[in-house]
PDB file of C-alpha atoms in Angstrom:
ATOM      1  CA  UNK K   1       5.844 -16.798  15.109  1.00  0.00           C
ATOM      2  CA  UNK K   2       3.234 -13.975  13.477  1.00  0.00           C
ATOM      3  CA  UNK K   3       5.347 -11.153  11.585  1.00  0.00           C
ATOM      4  CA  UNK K   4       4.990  -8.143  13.638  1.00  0.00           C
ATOM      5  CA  UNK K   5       4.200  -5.725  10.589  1.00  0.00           C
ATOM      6  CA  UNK K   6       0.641  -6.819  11.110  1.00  0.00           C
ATOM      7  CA  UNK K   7       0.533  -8.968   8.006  1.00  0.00           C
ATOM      8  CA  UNK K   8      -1.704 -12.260   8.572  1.00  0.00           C
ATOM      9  CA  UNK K   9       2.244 -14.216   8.050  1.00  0.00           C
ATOM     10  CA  UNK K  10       5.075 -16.499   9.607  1.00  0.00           C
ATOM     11  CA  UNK K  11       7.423 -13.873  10.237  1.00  0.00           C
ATOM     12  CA  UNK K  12       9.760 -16.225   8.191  1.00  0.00           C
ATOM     13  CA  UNK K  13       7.372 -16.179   5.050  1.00  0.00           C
ATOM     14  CA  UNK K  14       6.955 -12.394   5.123  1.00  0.00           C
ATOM     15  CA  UNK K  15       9.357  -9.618   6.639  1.00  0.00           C
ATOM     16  CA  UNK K  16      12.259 -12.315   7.887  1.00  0.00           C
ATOM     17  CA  UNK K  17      13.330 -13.028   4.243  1.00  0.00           C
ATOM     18  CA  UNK K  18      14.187  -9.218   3.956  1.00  0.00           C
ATOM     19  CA  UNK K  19      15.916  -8.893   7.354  1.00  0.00           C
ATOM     20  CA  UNK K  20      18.004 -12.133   6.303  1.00  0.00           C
ATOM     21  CA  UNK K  21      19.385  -9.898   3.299  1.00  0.00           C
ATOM     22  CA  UNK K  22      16.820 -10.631   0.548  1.00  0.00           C
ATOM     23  CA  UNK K  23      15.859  -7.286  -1.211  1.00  0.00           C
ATOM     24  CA  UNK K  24      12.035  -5.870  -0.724  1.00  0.00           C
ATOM     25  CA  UNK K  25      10.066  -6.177  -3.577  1.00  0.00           C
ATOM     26  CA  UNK K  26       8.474  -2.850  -2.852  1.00  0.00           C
ATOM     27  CA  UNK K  27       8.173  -0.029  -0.786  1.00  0.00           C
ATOM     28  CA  UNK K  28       5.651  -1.093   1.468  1.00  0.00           C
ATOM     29  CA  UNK K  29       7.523  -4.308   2.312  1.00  0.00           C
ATOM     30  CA  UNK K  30      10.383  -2.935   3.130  1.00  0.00           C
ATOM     31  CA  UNK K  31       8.449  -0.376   5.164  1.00  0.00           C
ATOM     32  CA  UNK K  32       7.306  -3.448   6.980  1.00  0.00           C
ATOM     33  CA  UNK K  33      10.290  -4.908   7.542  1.00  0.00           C
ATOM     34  CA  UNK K  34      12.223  -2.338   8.839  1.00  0.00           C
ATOM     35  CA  UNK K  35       9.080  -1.990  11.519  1.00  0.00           C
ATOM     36  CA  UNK K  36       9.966  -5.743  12.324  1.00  0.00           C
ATOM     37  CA  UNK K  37      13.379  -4.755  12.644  1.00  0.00           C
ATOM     38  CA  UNK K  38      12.341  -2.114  15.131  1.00  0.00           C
ATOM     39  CA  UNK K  39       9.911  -5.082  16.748  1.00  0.00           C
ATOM     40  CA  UNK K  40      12.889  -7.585  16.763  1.00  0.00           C
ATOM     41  CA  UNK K  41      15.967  -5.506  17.718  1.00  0.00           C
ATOM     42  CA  UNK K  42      17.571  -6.063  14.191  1.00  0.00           C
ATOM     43  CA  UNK K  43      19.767  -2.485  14.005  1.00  0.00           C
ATOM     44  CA  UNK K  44      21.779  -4.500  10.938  1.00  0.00           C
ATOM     45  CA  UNK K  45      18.668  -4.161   9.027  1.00  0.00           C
ATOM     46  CA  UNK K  46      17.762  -0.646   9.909  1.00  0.00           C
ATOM     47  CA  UNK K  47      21.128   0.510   9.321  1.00  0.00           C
ATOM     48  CA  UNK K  48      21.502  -1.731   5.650  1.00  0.00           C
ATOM     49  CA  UNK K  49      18.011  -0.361   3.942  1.00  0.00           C
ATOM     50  CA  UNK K  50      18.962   3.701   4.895  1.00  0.00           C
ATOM     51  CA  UNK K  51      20.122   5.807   2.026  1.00  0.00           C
ATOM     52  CA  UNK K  52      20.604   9.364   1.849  1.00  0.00           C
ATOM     53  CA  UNK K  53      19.747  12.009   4.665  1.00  0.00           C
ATOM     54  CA  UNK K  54      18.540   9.123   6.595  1.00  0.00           C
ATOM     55  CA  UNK K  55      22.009   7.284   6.368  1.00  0.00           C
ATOM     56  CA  UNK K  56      23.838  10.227   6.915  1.00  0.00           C
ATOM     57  CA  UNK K  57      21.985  10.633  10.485  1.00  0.00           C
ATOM     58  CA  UNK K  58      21.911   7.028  11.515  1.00  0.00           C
ATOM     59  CA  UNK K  59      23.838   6.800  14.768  1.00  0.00           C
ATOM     60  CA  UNK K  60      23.479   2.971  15.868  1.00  0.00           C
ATOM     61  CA  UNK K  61      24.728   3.700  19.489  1.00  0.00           C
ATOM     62  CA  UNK K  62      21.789   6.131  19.944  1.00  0.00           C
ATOM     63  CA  UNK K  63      19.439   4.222  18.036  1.00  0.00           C
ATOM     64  CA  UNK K  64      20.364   1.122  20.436  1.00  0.00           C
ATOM     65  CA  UNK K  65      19.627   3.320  23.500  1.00  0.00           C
ATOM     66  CA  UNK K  66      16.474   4.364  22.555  1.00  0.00           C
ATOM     67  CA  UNK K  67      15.404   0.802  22.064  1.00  0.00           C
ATOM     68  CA  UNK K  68      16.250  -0.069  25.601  1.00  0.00           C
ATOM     69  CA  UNK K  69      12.702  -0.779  27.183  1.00  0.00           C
ATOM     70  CA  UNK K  70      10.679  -0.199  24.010  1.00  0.00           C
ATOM     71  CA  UNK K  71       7.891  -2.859  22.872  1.00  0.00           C
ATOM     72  CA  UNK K  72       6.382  -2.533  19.805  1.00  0.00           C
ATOM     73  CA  UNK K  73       3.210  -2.395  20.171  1.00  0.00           C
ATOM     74  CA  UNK K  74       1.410  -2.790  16.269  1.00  0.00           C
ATOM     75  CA  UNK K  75       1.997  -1.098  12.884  1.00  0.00           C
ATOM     76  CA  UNK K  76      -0.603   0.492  10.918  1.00  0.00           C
ATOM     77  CA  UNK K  77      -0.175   1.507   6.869  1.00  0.00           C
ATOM     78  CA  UNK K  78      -2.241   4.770   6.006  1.00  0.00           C
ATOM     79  CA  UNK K  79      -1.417   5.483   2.484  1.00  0.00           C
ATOM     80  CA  UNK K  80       1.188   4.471  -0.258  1.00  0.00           C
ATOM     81  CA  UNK K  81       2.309   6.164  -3.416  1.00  0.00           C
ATOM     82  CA  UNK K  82       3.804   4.540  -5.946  1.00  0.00           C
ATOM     83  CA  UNK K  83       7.028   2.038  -4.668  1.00  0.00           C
ATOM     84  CA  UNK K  84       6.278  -0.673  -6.992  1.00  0.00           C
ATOM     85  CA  UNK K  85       8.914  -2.610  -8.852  1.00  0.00           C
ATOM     86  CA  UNK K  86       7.996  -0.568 -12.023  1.00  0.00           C
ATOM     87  CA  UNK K  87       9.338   2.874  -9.766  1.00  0.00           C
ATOM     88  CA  UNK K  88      12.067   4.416  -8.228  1.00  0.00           C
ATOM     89  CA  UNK K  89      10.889   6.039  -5.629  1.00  0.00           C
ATOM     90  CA  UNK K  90       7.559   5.515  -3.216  1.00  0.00           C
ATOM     91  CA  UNK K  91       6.276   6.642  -0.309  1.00  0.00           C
ATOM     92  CA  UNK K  92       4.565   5.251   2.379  1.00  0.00           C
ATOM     93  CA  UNK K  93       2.126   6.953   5.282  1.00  0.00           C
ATOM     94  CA  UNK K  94       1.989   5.063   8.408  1.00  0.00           C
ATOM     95  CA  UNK K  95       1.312   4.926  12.355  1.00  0.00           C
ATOM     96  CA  UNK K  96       4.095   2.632  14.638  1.00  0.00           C
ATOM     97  CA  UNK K  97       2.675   2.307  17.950  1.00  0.00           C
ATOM     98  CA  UNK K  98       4.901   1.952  20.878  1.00  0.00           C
ATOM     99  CA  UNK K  99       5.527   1.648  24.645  1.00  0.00           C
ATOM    100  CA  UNK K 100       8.303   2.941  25.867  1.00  0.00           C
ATOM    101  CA  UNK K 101       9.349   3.031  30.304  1.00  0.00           C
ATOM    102  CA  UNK K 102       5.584   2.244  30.192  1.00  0.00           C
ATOM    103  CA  UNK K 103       4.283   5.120  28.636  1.00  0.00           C
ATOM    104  CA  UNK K 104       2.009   4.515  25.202  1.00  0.00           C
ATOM    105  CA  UNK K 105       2.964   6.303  22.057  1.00  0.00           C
ATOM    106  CA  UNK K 106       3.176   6.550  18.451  1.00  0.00           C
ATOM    107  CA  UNK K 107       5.378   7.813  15.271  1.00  0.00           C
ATOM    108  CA  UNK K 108       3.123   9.160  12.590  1.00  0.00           C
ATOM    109  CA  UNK K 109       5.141   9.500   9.422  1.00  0.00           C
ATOM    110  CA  UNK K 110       5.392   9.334   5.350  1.00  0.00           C
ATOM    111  CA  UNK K 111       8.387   7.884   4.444  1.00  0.00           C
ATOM    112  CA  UNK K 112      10.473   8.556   1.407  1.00  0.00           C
ATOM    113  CA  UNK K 113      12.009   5.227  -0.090  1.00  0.00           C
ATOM    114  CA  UNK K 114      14.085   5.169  -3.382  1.00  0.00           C
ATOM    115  CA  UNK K 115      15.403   2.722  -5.184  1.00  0.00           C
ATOM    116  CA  UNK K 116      19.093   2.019  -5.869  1.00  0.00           C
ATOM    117  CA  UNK K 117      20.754  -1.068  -8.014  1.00  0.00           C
ATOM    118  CA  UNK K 118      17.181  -2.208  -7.466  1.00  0.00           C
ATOM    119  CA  UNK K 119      16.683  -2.327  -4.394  1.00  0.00           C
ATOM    120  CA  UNK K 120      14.336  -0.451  -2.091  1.00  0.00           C
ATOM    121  CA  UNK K 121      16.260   1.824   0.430  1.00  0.00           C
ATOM    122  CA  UNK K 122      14.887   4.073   3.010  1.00  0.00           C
ATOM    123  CA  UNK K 123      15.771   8.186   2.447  1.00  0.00           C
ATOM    124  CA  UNK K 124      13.910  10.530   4.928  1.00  0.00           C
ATOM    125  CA  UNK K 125      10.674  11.063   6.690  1.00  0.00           C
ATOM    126  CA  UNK K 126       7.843  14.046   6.838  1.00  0.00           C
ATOM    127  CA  UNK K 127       6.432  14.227  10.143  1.00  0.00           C
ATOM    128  CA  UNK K 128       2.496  15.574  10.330  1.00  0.00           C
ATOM    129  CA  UNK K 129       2.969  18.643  12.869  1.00  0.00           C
ATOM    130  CA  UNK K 130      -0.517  19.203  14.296  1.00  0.00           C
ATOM    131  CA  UNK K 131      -1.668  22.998  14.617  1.00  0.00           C
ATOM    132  CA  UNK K 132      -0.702  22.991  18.128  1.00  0.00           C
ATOM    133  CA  UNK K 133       2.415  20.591  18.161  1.00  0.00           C
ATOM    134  CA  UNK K 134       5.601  22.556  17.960  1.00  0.00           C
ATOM    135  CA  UNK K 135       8.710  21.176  15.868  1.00  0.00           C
ATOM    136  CA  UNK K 136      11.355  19.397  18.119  1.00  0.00           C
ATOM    137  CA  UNK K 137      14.130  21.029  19.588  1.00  0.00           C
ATOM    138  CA  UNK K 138      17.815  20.864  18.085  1.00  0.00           C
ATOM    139  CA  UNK K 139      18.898  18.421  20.819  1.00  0.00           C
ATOM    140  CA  UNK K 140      15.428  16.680  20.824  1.00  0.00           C
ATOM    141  CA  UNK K 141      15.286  12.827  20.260  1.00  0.00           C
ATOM    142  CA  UNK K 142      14.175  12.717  16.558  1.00  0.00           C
ATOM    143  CA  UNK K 143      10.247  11.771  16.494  1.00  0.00           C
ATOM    144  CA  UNK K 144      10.724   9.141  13.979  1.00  0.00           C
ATOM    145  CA  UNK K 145      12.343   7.299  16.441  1.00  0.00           C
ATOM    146  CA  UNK K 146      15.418   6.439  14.764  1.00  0.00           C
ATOM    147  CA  UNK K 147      17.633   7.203  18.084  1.00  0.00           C
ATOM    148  CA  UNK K 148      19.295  10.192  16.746  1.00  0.00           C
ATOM    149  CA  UNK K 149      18.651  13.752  17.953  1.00  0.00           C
ATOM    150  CA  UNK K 150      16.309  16.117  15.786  1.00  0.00           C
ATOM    151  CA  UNK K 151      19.389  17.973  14.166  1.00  0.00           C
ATOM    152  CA  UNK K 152      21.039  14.759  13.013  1.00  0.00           C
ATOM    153  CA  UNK K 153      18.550  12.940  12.069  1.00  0.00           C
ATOM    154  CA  UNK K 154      14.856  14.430  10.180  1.00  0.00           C
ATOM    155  CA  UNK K 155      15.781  18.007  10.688  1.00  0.00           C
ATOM    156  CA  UNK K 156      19.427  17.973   8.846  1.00  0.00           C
TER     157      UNK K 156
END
């Protein structure tokens, strides 16, 4: 089976190994595989590589509803800063495209990662707001599609 982070992979050779519990060599990869987890319904994952304001908003239950109906649709990597197993902290730029109840749509994000006991660890997102886009609402779902509302989640 291809991975579904878009690398030319077995999804055993590339992000399975990291959502069986080995640790990400890098940012990027483990940017990848938490996209596969998305992709493959693997919450465990998501919820394991969070750290900081992004494990203090994790709410599986509304994660797990928001997942209900949603396909995956392709991952695309924009830009990545540092995250190399000489750093402590990376970040990566990216597009996830979705469909969701049949509607198309994407999350456009940089994500923070940092590195703890040496391994890679997702910590919070920066959404792009265009010039025209206004900021969620309080009680929005959170744009980076974690599940959680806005307040709980990217805008704590």
């Amino acid at each position: 089976m291809p991975c579904p982070c878009g690398l030319p992979r077995d999804l055993s050779a590339c992000c399975g190994r990291y959502l069986a519990g080995a640790a990400a060599p890098t940012a990027e990869a483990l940017m990848r595989s938490r996209y596969t987890a998305y992709a493959t319904g693997d919450l465990d994952h998501i919820e394991r590589t969070c750290a900081g304001p992004a494990a203090a908003g994790f709410d599986r239950a509304e994660l797990a509803a928001s997942q209900l109906g949603t396909e995956w649709l392709g991952l695309e990597i924009r830009a990545i800063r540092r995250g190399s197993d000489a750093d402590s902290e990376g970040t990566v730029s990216f597009v996830a495209r979705y469909r969701h109840a049949g509607r198309d749509g994407a999350v456009e994000e940089t994500s923070r990662f940092v590195r703890i006991d040496g391994s890679w660890c997702y910590a919070e997102a920066e959404f792009p707001v265009a010039a025209s886009a206004a900021r969620p609402g309080r009680n929005d779902p959170c744009p980076c599609g974690s599940g959680s509302k806005y307040k709980k989640c990217c805008g704590a």
